[in-house]
Tab-separated table of C-alpha atoms and ligand atoms in Angstrom:
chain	number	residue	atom	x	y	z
A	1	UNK	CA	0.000	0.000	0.000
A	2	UNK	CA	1.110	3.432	-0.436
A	3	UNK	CA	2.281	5.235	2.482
A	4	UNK	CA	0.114	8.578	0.842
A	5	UNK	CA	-2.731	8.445	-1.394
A	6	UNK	CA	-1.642	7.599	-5.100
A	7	UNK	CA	-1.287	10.517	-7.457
A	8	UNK	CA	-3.808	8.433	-9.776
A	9	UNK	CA	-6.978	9.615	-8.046
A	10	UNK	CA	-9.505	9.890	-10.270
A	11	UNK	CA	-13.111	11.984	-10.164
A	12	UNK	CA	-16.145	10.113	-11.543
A	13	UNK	CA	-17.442	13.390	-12.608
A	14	UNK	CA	-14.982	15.114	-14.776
A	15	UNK	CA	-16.177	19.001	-14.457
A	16	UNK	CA	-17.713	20.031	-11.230
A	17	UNK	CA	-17.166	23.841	-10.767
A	18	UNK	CA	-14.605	22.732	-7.825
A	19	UNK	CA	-11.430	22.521	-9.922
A	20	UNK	CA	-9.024	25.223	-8.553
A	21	UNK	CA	-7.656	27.459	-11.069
A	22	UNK	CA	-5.569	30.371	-9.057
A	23	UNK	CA	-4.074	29.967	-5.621
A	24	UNK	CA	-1.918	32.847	-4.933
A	25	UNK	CA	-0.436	34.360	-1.662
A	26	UNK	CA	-1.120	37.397	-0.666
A	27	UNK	CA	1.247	39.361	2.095
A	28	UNK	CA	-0.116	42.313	5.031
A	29	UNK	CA	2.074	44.130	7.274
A	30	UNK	CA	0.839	46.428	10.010
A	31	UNK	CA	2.947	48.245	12.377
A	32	UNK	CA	2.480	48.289	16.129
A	33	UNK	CA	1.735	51.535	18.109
A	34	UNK	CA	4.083	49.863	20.663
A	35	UNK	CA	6.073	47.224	20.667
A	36	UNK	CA	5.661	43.964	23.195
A	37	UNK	CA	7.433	40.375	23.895
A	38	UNK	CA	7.203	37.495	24.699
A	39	UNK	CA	10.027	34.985	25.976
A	40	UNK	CA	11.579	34.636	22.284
A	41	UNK	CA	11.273	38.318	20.624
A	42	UNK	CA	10.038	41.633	20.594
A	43	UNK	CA	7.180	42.058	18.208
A	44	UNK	CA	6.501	45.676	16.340
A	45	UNK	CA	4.477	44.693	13.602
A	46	UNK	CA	2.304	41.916	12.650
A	47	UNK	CA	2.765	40.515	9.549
A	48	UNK	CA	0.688	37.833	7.887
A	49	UNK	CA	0.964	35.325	4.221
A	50	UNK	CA	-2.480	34.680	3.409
A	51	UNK	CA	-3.604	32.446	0.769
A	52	UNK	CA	-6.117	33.097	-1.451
A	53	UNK	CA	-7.677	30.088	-3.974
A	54	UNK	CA	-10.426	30.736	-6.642
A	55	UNK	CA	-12.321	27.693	-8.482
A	56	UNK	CA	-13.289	27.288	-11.845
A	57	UNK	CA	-17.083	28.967	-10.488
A	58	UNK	CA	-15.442	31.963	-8.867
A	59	UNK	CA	-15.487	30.898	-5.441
A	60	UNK	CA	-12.396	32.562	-3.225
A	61	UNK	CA	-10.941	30.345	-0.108
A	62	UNK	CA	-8.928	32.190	2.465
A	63	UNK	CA	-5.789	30.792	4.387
A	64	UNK	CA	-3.157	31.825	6.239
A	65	UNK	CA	0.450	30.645	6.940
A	66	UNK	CA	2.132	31.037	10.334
A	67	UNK	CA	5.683	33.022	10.364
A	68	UNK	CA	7.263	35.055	8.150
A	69	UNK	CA	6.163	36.376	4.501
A	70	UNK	CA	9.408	35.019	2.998
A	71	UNK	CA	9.882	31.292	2.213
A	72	UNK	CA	5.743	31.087	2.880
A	73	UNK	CA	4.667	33.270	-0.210
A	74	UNK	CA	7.671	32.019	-3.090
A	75	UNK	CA	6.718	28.436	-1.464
A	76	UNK	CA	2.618	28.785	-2.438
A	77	UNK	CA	3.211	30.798	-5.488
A	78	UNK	CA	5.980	28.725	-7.096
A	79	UNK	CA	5.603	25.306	-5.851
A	80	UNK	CA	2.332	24.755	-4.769
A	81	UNK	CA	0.440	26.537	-7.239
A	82	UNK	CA	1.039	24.832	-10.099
A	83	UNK	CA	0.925	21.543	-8.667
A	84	UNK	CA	-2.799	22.358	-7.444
A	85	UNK	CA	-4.351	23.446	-10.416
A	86	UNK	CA	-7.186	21.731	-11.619
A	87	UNK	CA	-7.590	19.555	-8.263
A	88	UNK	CA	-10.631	19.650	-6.481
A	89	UNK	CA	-11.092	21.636	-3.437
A	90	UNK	CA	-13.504	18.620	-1.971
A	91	UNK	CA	-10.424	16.610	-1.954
A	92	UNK	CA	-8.583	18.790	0.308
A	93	UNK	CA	-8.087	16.103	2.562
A	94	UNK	CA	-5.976	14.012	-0.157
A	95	UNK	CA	-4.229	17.022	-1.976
A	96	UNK	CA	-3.135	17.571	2.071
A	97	UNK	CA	-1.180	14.360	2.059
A	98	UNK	CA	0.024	14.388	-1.528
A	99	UNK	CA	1.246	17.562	-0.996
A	100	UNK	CA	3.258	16.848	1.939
A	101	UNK	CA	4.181	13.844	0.133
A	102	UNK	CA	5.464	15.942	-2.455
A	103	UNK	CA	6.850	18.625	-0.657
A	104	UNK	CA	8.882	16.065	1.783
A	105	UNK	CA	10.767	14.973	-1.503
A	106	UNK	CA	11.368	18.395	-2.614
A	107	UNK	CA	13.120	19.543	0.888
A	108	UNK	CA	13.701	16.257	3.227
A	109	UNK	CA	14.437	17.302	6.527
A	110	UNK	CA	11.531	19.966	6.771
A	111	UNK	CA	8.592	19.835	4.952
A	112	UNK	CA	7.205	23.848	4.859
A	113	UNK	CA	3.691	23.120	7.425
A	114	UNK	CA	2.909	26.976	7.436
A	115	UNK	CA	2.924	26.268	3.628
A	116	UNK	CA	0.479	23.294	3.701
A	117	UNK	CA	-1.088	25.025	6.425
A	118	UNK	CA	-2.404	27.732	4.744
A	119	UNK	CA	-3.287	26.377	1.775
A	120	UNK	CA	-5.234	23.207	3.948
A	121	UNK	CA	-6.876	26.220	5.191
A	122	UNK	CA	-7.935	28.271	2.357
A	123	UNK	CA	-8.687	25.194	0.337
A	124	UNK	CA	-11.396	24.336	3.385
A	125	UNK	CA	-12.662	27.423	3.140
A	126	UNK	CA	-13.327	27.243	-0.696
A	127	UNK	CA	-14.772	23.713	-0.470
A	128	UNK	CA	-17.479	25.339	2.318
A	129	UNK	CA	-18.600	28.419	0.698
A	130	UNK	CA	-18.808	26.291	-3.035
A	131	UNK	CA	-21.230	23.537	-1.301
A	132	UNK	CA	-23.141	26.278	0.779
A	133	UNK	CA	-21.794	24.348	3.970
A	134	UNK	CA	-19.820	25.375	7.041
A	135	UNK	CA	-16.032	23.801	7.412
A	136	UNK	CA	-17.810	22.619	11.135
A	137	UNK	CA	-20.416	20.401	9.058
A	138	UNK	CA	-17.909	19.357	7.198
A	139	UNK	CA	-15.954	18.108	8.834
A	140	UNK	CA	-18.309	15.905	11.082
A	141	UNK	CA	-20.393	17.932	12.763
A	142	UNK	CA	-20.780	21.028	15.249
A	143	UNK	CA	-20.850	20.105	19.145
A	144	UNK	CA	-21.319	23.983	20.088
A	145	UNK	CA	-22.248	26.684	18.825
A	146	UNK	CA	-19.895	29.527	21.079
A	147	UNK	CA	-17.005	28.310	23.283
A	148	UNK	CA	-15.159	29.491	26.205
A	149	UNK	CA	-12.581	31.804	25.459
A	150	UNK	CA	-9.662	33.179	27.389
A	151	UNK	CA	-7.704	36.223	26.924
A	152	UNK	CA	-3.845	36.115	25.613
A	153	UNK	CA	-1.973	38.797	26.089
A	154	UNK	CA	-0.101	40.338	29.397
A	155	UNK	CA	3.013	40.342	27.100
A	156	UNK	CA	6.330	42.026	28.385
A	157	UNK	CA	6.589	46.047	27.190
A	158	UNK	CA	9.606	48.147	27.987
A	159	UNK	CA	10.231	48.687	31.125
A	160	UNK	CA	13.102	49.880	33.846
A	161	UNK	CA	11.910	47.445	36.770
A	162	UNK	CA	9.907	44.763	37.477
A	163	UNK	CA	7.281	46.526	39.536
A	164	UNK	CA	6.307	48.665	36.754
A	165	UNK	CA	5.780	45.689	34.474
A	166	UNK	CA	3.637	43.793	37.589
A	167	UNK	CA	1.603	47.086	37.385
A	168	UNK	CA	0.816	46.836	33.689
A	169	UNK	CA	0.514	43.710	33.485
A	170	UNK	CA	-1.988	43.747	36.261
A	171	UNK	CA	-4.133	46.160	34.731
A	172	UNK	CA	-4.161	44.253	31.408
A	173	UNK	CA	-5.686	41.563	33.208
A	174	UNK	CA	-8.362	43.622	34.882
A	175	UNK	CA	-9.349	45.092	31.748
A	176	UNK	CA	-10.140	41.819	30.373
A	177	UNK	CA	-12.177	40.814	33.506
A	178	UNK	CA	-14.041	43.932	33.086
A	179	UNK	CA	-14.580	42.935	29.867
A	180	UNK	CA	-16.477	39.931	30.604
A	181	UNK	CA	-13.344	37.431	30.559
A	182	UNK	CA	-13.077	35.113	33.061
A	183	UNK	CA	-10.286	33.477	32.074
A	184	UNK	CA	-6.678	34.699	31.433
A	185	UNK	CA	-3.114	33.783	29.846
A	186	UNK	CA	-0.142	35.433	30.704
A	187	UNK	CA	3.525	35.260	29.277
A	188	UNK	CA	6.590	34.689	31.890
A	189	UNK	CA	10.499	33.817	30.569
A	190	UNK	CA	11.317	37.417	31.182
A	191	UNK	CA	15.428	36.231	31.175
A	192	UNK	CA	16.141	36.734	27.396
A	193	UNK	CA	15.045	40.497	27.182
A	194	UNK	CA	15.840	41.446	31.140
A	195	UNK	CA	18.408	41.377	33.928
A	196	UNK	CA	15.898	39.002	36.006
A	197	UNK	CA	14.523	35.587	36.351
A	198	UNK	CA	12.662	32.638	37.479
A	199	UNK	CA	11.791	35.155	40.708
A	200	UNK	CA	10.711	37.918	38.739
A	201	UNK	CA	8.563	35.865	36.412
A	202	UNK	CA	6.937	34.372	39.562
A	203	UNK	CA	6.303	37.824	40.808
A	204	UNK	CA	4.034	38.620	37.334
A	205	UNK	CA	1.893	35.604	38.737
A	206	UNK	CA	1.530	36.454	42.020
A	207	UNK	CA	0.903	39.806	40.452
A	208	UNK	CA	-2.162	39.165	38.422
A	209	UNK	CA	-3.538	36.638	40.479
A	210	UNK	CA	-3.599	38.848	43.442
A	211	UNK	CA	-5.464	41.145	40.868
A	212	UNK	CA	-8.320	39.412	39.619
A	213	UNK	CA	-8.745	36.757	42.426
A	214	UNK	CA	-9.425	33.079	42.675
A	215	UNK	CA	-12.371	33.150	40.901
A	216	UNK	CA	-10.563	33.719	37.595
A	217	UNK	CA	-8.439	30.937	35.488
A	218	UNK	CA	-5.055	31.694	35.221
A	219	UNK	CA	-2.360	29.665	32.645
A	220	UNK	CA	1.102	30.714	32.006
A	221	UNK	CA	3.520	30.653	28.967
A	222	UNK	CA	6.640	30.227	28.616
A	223	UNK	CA	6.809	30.450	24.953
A	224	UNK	CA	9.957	26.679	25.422
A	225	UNK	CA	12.619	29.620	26.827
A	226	UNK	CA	13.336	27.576	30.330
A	227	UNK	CA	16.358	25.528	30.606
A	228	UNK	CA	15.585	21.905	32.876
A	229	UNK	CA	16.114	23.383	35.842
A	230	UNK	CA	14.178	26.436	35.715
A	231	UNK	CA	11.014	24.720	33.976
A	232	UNK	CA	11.135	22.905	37.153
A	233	UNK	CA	11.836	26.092	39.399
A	234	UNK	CA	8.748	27.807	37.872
A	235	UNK	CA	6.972	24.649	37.698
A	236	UNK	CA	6.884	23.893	41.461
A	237	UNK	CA	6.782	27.669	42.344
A	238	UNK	CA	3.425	28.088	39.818
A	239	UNK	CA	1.695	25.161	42.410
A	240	UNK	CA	0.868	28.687	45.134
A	241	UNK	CA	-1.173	30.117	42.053
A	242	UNK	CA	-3.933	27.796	41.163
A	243	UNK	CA	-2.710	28.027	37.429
A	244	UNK	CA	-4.756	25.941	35.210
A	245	UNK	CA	-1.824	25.090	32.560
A	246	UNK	CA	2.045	26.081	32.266
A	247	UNK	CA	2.211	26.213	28.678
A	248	UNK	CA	6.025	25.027	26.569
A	249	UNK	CA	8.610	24.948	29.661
A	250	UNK	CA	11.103	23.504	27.369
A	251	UNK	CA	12.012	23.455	23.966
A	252	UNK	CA	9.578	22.093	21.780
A	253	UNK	CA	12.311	18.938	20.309
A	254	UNK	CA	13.051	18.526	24.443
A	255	UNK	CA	11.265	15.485	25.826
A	256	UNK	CA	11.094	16.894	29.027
A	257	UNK	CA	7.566	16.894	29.426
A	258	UNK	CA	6.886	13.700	30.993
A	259	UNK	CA	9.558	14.308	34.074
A	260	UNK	CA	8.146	17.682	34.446
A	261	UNK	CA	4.556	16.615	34.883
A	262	UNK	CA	6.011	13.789	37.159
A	263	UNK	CA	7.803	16.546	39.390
A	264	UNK	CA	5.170	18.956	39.827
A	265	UNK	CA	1.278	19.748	40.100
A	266	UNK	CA	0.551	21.915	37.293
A	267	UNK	CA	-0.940	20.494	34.211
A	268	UNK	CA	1.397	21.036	31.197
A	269	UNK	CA	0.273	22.361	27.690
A	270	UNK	CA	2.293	22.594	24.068
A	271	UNK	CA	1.924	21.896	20.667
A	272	UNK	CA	2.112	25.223	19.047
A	273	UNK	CA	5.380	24.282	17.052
A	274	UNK	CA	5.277	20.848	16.024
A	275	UNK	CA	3.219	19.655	12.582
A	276	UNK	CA	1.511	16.683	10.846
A	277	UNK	CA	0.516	13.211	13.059
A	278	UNK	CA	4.161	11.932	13.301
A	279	UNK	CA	4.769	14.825	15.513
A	280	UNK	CA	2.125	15.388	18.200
A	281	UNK	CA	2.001	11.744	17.784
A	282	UNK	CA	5.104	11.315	19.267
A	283	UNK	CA	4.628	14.137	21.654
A	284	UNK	CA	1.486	12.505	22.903
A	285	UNK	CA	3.143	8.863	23.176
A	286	UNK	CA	5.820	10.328	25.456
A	287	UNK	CA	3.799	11.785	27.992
A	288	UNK	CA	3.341	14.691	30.031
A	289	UNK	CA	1.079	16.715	28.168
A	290	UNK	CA	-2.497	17.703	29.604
A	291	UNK	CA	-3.696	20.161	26.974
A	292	UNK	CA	-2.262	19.932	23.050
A	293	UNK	CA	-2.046	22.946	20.855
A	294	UNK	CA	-1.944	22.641	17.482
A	295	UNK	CA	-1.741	25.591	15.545
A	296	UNK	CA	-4.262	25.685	12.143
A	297	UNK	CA	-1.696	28.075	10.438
A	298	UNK	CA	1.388	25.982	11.330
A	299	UNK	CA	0.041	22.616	12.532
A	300	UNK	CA	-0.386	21.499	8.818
A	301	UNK	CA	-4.005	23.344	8.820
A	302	UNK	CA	-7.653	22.429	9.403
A	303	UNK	CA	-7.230	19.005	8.104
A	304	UNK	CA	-3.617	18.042	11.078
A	305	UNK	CA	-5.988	20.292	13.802
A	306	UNK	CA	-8.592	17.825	13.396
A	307	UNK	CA	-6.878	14.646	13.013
A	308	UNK	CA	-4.774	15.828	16.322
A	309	UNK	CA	-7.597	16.330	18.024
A	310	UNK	CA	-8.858	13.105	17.162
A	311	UNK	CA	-5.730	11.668	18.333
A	312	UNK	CA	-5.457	13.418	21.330
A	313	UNK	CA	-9.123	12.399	22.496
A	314	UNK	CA	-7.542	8.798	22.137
A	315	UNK	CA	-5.356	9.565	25.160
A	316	UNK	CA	-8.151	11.437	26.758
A	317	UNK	CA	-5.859	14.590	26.390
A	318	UNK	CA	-7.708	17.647	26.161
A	319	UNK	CA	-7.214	19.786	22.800
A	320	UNK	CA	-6.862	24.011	22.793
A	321	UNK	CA	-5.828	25.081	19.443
A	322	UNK	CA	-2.896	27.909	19.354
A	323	UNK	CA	-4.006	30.934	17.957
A	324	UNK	CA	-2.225	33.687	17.282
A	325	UNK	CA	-3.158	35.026	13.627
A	326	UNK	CA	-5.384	37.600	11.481
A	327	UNK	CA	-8.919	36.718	11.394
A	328	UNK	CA	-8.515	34.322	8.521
A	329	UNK	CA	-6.690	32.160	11.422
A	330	UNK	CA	-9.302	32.897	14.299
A	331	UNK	CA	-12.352	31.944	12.080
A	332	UNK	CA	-10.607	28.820	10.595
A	333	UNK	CA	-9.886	27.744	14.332
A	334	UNK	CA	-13.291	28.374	15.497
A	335	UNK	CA	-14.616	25.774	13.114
A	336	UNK	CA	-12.153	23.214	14.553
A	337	UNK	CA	-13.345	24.217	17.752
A	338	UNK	CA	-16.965	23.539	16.835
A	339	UNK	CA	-15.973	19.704	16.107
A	340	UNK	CA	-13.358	18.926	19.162
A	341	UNK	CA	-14.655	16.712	22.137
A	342	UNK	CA	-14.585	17.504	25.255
A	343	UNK	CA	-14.297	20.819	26.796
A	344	UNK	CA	-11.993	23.275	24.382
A	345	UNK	CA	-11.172	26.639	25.114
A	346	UNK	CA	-10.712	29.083	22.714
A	347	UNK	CA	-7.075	30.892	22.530
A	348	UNK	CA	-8.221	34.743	22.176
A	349	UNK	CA	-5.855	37.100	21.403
A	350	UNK	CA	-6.383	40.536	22.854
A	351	UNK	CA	-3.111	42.411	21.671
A	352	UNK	CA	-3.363	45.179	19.257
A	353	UNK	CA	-4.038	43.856	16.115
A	354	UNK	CA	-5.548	46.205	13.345
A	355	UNK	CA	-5.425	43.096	10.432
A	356	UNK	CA	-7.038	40.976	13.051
A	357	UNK	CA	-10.074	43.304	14.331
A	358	UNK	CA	-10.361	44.803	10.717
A	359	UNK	CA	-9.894	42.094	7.963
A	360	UNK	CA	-13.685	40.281	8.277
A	361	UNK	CA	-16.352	42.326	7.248
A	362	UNK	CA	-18.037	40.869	10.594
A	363	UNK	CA	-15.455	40.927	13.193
A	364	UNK	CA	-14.774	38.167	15.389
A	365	UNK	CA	-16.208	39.513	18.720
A	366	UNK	CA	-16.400	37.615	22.655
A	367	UNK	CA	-19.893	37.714	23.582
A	368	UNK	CA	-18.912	37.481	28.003
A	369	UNK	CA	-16.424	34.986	28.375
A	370	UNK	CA	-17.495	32.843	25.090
A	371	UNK	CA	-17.366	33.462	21.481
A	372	UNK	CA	-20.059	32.328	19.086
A	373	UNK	CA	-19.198	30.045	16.158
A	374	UNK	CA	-20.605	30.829	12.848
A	375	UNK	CA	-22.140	28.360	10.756
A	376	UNK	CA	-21.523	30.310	7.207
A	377	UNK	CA	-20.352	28.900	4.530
A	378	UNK	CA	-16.876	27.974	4.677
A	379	UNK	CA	-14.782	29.409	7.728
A	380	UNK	CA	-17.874	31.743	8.370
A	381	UNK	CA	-15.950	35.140	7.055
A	382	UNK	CA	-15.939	37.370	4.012
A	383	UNK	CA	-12.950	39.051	3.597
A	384	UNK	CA	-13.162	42.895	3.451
A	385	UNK	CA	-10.913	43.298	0.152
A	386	UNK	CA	-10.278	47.199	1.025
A	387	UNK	CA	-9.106	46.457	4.657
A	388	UNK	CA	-6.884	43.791	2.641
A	389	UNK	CA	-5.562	46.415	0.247
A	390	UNK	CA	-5.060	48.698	2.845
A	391	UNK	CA	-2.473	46.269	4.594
A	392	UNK	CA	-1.104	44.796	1.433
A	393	UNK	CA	2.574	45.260	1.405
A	394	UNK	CA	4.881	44.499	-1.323
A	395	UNK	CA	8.555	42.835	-0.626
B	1	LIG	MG1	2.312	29.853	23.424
């Protein structure tokens, strides 16, 4: 049998509308008012690859790649393009495995996922919107029709001292309380951009949780900056703070996981950088993990978010998705979220974001602490073509 499906498919009916005659990408740049960071980097401007694919009947599909414009857009434009034309965008699911397939062979050790991601995505969206059907419906079936969201943000700014950034970081997370959140994420791994440590990023905890109280969730993300020895530091120091998940301790390739959760009380989450089945599955295999996160835009799209999921509900391991993208991202992962078991939470970004807010003609909005789940066609968005022109950017 052949390891991926053989390129010899063939379609009973020969002309359906579906056939997919453009897929190009399509890159936006904003810059930031100010400037924030996580663990890894400072970020001043969001920038975003979509993907846009048009069938034979005029139907557009939106997706969107995870990381930078280059490599994403020559990738779609010059590789994947031409190999999609006049495929079917109901057959995403087996143009997803030839193409990794096919793009394995071009580069060996890494296979581009943001590329497939985006594409998975867009092509899901297409299929949708030319069959007058959701991507939830789609794909199974909708188990919800809002879910729980919690706030990501509380990044690190530029500060002198640490008590200023407890202070602003504090009233981030009241604002989002006020705002009908009742659940929050908050970054920590403060050592790459500051003279401080484990004890400082402790001290951001204790800071917002003596903020908003216990009646309010609380995770924490490292964003994989700790070294063994400090995962466990912060690990065992996290157990005073009632935190609900201590998201990528370690490096993502570090199969640490399982001794951490063995060492400590807090439930472990990560996923955001790893891609396709053979990676979460052996993520899941080793241990360690409460909560996965595959990322739609990086994860190898709608089609590996799903079959994760899936995989992870095997092990009885709960499934957030990452998200951390322009709308095109947050729609696509809110139909995923329709179909996961279990209890999902929604990852809701609250930093600026101008392509994020602006980019669907019906923003994405939280309704309380939950955000509904369209059942449109496709990923449930139009795309508002002069908020896309407006960010446009050439390279
Ligand atoms: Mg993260």
């Amino acid at each position: 049998m052949a390891r991926y499906g053989s390129a010899y498919r063939a379609s009973a009916e020969k002309e359906t509308g579906m056939e997919i005659m453009d897929v190009r990408a399509i890159p936006l740049r904003r810059e930031l008012r100010a400037r924030f960071a996580n663990a890894q980097k400072w970020i001043g401007s969001r920038e975003y690859c979509l993907v846009r694919a048009e069938t034979r009947k005029g139907v557009v599909g939106w997706g969107e790649c995870w990381g930078p414009i280059a490599g994403n857009r020559e990738i779609v434009e010059r590789t994947v393009a031409p190999r999609l034309a006049g495929e079917r965008v109901d057959e995403v699911e087996a143009l997803h495995d030839e193409l990794v397939f096919e793009l394995r062979s071009s580069y060996h050790s890494f296979v581009p996922a943001s590329v497939v991601s985006g594409v998975d995505v867009a092509l899901w969206d297409a299929y949708g919107k030319s069959v007058d059907r959701s991507v939830s419906r789609l794909l199974g079936g909708r188990r919800r029709e809002s879910v729980p969201a919690y706030a990501t943000g509380h990044f690190f700014r530029d500060v002198d001292s640490i008590e200023e950034l407890e202070t602003i970081v504090a009233e981030e997370a009241r604002s989002h309380v006020d705002r009908g959140f009742t659940a929050l994420k908050q970054k920590i791994g403060l050592g790459r951009h500051f003279p401080w440590g484990t004890e400082e990023d402790l001290r951001l905890v204790a800071a917002v949780r003596e903020e908003v109280g216990d009646g309010v969730d609380l995770m924490v993300d490292a964003n994989h900056s700790y070294d063994v020895a400090d995962a466990t530091r912060v690990a065992r120091g996290l157990a005073d703070y009632d935190v609900r998940f201590f998201e990528e301790p370690v490096p993502p390739e570090v199969g640490y996981y399982a001794d951490l959760a063995d060492r400590t009380v807090t439930p472990l989450a990560g996923g955001e950088c790893w891609a396709f089945r053979e990676e979460f599955d052996r993520a899941l295999a080793e241990g360690g993990l409460a909560y996965v996160q595959p990322d739609v835009t990086s994860a190898g799209g709608i089609t590996s978010t799903a079959r994760v999921a899936s995989m992870a509900e095997a092990r009885n391991i709960q499934t957030y998705p990452h998200v951390f993208g322009s709308a095109v991202a947050l729609a696509a992962s809110l139909q995923v979220l329709a179909t996961i078991p279990g209890d999902p939470m929604l990852e809701f970004d609250r930093t600026e974001n101008p392509i994020r807010e602006g980019l669907a003609v019906e923003p994405i909005t939280n309704d309380g602490d939950r955000v509904p789940i369209r059942d449109a066609p496709g990923i449930g968005i139009e795309v508002d073509e002069d908020v896309l022109a407006e960010y446009e950017v050439e390279l």
